[in-house]
mmCIF file of C-alpha atoms in Angstrom:
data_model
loop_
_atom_site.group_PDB
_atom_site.id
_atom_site.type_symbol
_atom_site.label_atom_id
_atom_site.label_comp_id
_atom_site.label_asym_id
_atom_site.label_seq_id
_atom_site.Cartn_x
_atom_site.Cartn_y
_atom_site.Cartn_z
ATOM 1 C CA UNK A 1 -63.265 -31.851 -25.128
ATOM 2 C CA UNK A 2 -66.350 -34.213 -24.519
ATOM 3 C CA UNK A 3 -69.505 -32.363 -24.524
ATOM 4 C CA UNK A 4 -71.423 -33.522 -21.395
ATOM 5 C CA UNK A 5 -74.507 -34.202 -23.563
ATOM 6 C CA UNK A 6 -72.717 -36.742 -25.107
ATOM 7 C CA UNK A 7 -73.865 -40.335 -24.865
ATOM 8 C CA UNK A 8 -71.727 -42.569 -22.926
ATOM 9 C CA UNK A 9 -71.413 -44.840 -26.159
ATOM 10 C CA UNK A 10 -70.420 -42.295 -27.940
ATOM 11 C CA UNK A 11 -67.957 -40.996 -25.881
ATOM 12 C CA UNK A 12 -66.517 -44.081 -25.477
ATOM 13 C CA UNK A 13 -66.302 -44.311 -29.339
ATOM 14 C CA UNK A 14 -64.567 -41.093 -29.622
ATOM 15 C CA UNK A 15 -62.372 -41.960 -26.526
ATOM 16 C CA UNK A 16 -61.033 -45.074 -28.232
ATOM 17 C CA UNK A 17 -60.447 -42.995 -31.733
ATOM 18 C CA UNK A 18 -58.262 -40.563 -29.522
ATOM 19 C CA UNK A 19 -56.783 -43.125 -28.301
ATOM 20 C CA UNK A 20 -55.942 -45.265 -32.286
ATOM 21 C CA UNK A 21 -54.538 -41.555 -32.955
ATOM 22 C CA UNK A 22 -51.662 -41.602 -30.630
ATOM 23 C CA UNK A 23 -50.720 -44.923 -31.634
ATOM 24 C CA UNK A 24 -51.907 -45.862 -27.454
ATOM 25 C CA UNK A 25 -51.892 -50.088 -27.566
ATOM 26 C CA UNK A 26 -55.307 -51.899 -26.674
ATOM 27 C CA UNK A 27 -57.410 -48.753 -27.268
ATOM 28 C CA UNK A 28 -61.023 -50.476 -27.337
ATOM 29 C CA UNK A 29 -59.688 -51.818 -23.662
ATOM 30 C CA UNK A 30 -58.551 -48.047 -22.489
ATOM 31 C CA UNK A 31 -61.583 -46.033 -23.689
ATOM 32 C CA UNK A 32 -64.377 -48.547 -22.020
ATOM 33 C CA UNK A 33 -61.750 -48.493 -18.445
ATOM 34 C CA UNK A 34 -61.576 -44.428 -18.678
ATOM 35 C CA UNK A 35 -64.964 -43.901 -20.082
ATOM 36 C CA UNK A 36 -66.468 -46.447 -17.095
ATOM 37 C CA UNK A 37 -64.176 -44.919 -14.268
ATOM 38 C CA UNK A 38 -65.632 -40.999 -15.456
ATOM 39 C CA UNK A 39 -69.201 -42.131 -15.328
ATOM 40 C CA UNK A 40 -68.262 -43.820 -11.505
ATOM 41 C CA UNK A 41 -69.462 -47.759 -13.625
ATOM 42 C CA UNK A 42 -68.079 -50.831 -14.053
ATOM 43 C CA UNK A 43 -67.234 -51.679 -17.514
ATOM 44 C CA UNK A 44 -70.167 -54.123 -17.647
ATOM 45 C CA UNK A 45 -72.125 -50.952 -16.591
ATOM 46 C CA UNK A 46 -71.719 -49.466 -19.857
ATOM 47 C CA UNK A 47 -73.714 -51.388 -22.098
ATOM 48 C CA UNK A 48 -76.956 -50.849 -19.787
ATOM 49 C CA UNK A 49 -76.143 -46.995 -19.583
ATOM 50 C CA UNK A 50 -74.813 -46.973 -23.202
ATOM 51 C CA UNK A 51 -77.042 -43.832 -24.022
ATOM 52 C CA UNK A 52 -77.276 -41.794 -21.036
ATOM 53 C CA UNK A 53 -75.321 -38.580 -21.453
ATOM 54 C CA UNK A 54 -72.195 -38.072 -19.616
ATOM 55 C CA UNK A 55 -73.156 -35.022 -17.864
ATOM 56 C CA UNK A 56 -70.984 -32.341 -16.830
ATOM 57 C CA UNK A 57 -68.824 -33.986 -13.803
ATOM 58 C CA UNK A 58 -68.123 -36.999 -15.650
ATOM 59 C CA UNK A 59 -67.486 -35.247 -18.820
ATOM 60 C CA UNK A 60 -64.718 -33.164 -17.242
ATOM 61 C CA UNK A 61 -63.436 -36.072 -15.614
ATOM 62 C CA UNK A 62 -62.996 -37.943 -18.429
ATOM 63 C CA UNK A 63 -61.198 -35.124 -20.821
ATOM 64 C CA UNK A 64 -58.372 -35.414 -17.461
ATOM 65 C CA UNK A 65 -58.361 -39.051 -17.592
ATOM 66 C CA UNK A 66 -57.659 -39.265 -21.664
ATOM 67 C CA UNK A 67 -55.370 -36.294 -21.442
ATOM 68 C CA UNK A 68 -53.141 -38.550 -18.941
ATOM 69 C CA UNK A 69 -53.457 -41.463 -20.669
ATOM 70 C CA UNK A 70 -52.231 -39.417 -24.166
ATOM 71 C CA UNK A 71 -49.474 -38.600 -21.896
ATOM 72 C CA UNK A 72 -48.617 -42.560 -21.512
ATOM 73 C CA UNK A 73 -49.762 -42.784 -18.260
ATOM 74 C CA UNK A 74 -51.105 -46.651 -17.364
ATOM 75 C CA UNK A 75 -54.748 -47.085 -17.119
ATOM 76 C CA UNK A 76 -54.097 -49.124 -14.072
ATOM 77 C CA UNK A 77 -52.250 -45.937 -12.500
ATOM 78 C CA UNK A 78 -55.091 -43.830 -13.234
ATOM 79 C CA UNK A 79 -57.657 -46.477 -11.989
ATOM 80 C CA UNK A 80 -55.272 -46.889 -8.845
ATOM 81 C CA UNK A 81 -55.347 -50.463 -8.992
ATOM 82 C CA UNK A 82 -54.766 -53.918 -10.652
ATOM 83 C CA UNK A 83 -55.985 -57.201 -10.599
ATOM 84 C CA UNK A 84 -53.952 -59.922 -10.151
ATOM 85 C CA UNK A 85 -54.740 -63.736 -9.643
ATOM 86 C CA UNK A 86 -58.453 -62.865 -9.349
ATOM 87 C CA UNK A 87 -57.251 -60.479 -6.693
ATOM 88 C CA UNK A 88 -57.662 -56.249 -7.048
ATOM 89 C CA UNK A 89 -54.586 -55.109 -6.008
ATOM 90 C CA UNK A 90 -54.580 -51.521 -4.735
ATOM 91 C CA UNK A 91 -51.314 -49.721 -6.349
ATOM 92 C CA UNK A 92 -48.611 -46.651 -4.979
ATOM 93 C CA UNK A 93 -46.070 -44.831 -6.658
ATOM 94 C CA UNK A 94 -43.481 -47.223 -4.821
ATOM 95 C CA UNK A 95 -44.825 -50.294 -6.332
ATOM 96 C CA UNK A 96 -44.714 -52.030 -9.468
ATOM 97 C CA UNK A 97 -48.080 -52.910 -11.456
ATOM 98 C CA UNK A 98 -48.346 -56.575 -11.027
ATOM 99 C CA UNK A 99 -48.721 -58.025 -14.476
ATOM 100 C CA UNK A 100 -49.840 -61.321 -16.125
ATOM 101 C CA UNK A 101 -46.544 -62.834 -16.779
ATOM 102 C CA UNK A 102 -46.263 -62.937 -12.884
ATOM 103 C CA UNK A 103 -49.116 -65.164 -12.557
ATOM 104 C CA UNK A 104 -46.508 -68.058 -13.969
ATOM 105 C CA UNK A 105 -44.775 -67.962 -10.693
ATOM 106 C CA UNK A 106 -47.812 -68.839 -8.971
ATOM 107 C CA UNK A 107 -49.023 -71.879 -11.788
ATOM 108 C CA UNK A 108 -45.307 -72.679 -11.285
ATOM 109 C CA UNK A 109 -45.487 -73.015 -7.290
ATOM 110 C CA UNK A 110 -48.885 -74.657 -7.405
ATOM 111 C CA UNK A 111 -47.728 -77.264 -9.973
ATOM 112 C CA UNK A 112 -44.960 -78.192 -7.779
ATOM 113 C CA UNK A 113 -46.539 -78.227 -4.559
ATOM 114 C CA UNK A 114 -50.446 -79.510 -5.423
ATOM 115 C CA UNK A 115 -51.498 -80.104 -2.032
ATOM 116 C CA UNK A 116 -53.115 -76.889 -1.013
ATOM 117 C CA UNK A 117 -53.494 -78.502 2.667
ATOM 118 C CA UNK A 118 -50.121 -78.261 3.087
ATOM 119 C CA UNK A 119 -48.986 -75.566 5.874
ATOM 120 C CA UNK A 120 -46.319 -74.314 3.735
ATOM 121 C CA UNK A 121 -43.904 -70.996 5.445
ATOM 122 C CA UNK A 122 -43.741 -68.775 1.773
ATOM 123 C CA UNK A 123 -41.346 -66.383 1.452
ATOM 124 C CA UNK A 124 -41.473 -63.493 -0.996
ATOM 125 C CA UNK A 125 -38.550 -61.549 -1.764
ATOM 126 C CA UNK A 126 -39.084 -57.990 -2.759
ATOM 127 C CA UNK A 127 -43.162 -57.612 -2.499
ATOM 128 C CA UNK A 128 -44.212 -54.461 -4.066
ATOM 129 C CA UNK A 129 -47.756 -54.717 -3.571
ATOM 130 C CA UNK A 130 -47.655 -58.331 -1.745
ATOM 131 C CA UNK A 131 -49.291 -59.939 -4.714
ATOM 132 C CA UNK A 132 -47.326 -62.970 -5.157
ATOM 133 C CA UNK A 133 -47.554 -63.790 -1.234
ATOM 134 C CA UNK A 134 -51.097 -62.648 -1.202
ATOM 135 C CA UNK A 135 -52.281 -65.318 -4.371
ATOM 136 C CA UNK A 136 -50.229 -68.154 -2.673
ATOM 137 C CA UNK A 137 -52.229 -67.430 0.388
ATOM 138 C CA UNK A 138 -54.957 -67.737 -0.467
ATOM 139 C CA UNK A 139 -54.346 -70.760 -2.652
ATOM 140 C CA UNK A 140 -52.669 -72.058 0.288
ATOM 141 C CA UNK A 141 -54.976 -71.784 3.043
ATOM 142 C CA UNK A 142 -53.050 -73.140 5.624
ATOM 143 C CA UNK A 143 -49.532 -71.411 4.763
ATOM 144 C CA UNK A 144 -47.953 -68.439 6.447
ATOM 145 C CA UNK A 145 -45.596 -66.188 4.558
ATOM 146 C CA UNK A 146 -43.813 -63.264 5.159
ATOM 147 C CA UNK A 147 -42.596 -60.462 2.184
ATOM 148 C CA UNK A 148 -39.317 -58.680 2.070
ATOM 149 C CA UNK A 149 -38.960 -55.145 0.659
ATOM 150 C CA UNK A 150 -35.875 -52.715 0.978
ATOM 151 C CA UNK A 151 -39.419 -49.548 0.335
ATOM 152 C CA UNK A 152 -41.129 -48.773 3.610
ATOM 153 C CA UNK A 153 -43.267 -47.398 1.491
ATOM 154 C CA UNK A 154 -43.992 -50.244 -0.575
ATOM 155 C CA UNK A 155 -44.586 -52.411 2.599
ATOM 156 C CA UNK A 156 -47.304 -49.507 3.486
ATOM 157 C CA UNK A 157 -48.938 -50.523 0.607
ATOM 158 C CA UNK A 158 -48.388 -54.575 0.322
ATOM 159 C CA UNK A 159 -50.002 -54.620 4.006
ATOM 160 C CA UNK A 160 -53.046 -52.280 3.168
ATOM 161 C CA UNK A 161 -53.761 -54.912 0.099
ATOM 162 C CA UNK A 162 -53.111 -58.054 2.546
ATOM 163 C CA UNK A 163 -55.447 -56.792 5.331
ATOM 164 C CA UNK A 164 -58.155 -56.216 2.624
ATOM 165 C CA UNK A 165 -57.426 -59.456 1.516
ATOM 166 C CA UNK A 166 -57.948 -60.791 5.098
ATOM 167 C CA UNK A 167 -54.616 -62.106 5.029
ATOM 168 C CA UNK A 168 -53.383 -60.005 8.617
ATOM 169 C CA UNK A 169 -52.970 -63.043 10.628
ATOM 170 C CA UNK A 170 -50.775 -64.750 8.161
ATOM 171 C CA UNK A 171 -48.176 -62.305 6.111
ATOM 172 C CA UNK A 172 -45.755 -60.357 8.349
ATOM 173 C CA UNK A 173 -44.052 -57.951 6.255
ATOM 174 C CA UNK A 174 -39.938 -57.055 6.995
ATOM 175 C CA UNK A 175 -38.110 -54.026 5.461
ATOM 176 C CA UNK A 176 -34.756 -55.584 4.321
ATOM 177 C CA UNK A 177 -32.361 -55.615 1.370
ATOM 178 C CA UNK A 178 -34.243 -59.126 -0.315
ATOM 179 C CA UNK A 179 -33.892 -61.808 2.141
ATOM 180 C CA UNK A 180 -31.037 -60.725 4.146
ATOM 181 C CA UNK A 181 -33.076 -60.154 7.236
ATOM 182 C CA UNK A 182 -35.036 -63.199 7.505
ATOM 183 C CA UNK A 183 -34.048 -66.762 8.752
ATOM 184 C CA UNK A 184 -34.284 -69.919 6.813
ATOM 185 C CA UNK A 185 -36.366 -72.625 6.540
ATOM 186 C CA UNK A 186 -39.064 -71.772 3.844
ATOM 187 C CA UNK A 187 -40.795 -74.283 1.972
ATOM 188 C CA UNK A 188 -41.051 -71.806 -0.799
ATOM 189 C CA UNK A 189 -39.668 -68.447 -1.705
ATOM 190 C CA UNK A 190 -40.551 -66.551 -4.497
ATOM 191 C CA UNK A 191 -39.731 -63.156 -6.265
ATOM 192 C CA UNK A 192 -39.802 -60.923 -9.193
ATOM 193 C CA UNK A 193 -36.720 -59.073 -9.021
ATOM 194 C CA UNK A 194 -35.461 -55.720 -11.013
ATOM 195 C CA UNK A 195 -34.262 -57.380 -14.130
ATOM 196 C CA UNK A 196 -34.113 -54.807 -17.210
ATOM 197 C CA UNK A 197 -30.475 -53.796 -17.830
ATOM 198 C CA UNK A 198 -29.569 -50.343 -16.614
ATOM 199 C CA UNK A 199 -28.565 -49.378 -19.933
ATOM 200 C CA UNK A 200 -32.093 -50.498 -21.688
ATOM 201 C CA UNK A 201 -34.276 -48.637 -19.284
ATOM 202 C CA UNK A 202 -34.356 -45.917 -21.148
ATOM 203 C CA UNK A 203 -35.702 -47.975 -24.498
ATOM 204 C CA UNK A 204 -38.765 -48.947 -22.494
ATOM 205 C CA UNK A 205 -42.246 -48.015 -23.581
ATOM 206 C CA UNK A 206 -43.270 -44.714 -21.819
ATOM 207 C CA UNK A 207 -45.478 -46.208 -19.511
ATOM 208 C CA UNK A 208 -43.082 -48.368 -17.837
ATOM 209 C CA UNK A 209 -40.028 -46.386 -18.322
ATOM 210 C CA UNK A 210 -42.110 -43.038 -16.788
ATOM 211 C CA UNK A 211 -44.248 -44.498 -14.564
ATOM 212 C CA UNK A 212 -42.596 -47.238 -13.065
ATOM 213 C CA UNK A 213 -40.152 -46.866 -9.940
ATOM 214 C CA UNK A 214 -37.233 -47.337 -11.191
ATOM 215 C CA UNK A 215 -36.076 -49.118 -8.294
ATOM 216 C CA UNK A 216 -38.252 -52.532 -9.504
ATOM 217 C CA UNK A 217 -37.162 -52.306 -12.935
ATOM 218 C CA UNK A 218 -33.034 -51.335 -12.578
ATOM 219 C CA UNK A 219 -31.091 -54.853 -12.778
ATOM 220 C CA UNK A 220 -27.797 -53.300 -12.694
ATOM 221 C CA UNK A 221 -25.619 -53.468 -15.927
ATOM 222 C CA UNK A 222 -26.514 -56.699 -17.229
ATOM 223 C CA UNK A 223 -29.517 -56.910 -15.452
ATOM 224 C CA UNK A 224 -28.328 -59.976 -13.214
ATOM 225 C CA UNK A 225 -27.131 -57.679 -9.984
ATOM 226 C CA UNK A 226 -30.668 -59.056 -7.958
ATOM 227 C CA UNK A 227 -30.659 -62.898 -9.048
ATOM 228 C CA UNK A 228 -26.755 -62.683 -7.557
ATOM 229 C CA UNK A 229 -27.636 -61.222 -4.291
ATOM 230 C CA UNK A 230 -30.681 -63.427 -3.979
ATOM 231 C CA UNK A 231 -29.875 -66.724 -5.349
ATOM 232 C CA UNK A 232 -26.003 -66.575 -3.238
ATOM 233 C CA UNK A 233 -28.634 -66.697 0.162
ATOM 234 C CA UNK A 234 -30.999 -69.121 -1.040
ATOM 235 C CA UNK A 235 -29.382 -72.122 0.309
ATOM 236 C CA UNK A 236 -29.520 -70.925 3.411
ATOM 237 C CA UNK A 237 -33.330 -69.580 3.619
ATOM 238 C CA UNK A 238 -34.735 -72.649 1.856
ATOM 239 C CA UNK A 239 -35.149 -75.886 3.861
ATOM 240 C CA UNK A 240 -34.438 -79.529 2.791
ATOM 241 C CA UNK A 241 -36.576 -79.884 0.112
ATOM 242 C CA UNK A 242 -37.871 -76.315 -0.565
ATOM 243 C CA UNK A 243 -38.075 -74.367 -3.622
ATOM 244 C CA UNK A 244 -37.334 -71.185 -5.111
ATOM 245 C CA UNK A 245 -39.436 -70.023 -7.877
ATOM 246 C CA UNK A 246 -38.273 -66.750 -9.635
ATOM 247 C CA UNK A 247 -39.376 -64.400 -12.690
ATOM 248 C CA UNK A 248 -36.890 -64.174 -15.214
ATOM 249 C CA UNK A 249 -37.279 -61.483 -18.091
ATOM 250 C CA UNK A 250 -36.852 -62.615 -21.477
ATOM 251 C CA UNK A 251 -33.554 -64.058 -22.687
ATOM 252 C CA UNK A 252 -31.863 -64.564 -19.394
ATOM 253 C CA UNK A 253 -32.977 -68.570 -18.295
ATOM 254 C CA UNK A 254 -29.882 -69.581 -18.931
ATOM 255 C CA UNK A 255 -27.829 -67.333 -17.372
ATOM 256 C CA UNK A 256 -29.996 -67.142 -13.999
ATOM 257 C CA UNK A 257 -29.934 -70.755 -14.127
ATOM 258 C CA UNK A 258 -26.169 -70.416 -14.590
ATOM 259 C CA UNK A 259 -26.287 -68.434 -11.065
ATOM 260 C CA UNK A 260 -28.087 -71.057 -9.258
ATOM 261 C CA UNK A 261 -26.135 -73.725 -10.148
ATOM 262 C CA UNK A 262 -22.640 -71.534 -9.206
ATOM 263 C CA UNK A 263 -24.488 -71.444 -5.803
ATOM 264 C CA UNK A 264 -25.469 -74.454 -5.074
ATOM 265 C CA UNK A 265 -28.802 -75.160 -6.114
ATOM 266 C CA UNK A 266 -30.028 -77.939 -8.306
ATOM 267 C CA UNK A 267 -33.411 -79.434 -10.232
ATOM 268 C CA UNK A 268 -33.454 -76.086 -11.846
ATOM 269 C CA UNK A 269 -36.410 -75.846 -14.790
ATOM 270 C CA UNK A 270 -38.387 -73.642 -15.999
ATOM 271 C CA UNK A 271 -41.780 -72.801 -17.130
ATOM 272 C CA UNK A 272 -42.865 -70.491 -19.789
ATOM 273 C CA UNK A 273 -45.777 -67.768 -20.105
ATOM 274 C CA UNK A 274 -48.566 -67.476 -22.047
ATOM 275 C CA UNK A 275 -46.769 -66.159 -25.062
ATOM 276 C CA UNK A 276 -44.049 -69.088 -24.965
ATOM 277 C CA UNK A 277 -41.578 -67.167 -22.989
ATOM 278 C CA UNK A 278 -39.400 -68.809 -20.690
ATOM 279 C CA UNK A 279 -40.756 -66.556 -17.401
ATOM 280 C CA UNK A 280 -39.951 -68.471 -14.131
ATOM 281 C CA UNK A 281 -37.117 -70.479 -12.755
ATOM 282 C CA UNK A 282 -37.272 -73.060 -9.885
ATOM 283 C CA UNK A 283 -34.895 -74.538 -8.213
ATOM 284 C CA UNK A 284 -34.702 -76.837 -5.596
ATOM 285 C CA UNK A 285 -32.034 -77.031 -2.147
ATOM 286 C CA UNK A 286 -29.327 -79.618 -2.901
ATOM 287 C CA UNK A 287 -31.553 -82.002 -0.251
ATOM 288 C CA UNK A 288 -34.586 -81.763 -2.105
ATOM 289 C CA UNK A 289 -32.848 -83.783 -5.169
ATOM 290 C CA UNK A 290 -31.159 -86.281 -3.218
ATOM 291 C CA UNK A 291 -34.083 -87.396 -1.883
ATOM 292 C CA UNK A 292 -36.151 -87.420 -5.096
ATOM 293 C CA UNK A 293 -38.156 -84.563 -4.789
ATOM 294 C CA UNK A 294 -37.106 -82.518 -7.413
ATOM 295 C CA UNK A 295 -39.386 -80.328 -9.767
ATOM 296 C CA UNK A 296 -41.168 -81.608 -12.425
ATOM 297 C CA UNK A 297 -40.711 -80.171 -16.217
ATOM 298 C CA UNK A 298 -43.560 -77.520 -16.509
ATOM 299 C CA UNK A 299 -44.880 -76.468 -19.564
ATOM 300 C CA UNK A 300 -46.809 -73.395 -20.430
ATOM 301 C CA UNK A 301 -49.217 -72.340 -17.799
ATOM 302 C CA UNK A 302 -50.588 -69.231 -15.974
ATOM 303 C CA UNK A 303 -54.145 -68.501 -15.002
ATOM 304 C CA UNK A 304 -55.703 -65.754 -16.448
ATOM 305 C CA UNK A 305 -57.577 -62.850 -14.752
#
């Protein structure tokens, strides 16, 4: 236990030790998120109340938070939210923690389509907390885009983050099975699908395997069940010329790219993460290559937060 006479400095020192103990990734990172959200401060806050003492409420709050995150629980769980594309993101049990790698679907879109005048119709397939349709929005200014999820209760959520985002009058939000209940004619449609094989959920580090609904992580046996169901109806959502930009988990390009092709679509590239890793997929409607508008090659990309 932290004594609540303990400096904040200090406590963030012996936070991050606790931390190196349990073998707990990115420790430094942890400690100054748990030790700042105890003390009610941002992290920048810290430095400027580096020797105040803790004091007895945040004291006890912070022994909870560290004793949860020894138990593998995600600092962005116990914060109860996560940036994304510059964006906080607020976060449920039903949705997924949007991550960095995801941010390569947006690079990937915005690469492809550069003119952010352009009143694009977005579709994205399987929401979780709407931040995919939310970044395009806003990078798109003009666009209107609806998200998909099979969760009412992830939709609960994905709206609460798109009317805080001020994004009401353009995202409508549809419960359906991916993009089964939707018509066509998107410019764009995006998603990050359950990919992790059934069988290697279990092999996943504790805080996604524990923490994670299992319903955004569970591909089916090989991990390919939700690029089937959603690539078959792509050639009917997307319009002449539209694209479909998808996150792929690592290892599987080829195969998902296999997929499209066996259903019709074509131009299919696809651009890597930070760390080199092939992480999205786009492909194009059969018109969109006929008439020369294809994708370009992208390379690595993805903004940071």
């Amino acid at each position: 236990m932290i004594a609540p006479d303990t400096a904040i400095a200090a406590a963030r020192r012996r936070v991050r030790d606790a931390l190196v103990a349990a073998g707990i990734p990115d420790a430094e990172t942890d400690a100054r998120h748990l030790v700042a959200l105890a003390c009610g401060l941002d992290p920048a806050g810290l430095i400027v109340a580096a020797d105040r003492p803790l004091g007895a409420a945040a004291a006890a709050t912070l022994d909870r938070l560290v004793a949860r995150r020894l138990a593998r629980e995600p600092v962005a769980r116990l914060i109860g939210a996560r940036e994304f594309w510059g964006l906080r993101f607020a976060l449920s049990p039903a949705t997924l923690v949007p991550r960095p790698d995801t941010e390569t679907l947006v690079e990937a879109v915005l690469e492809a389509r550069p003119d952010r005048a352009v009143a694009l119709r977005l579709a994205d397939l399987g929401t979780g907390t709407g931040a995919l349709l939310a970044a395009l929005l806003v990078e798109y200014p003009q666009a209107i885009g609806v998200g998909t999820d099979r969760s009412l209760a992830t939709l609960v959520a994905a709206r609460a983050n798109l009317d805080r985002l001020g994004l009401r009058d353009r995202a409508v939000l549809v419960a359906g099975d991916w993009g089964t209940a939707l018509g066509g004619g998107f410019d764009v449609v995006v998603s990050n699908p359950p990919y992790i094989a059934t069988g290697e959920i279990e092999g996943l580090d504790p805080e996604v395997r524990d923490h994670e609904p299992k319903a955004a992580l569970d591909g089916g046996p090989d991990g390919l069940d939700a690029y089937r169901a959603i690539l078959a109806d792509l050639a009917r959502l997307l319009r002449p010329g539209g694209l479909a930009v998808l996150e792929l988990g690592a290892g599987q390009a080829a195969s998902v790219a296999g997929i499209a092709a066996s259903a019709g679509l074509v131009a299919v590239r696809t651009a890597r993460d930070l760390a080199g890793i092939e992480r999205a997929l786009i492909a194009a409607a059969p018109e969109a290559a006929a008439r020369g508008a294809g994708v370009k090659e992208l390379g690595s990309g993805g903004k940071t937060d």
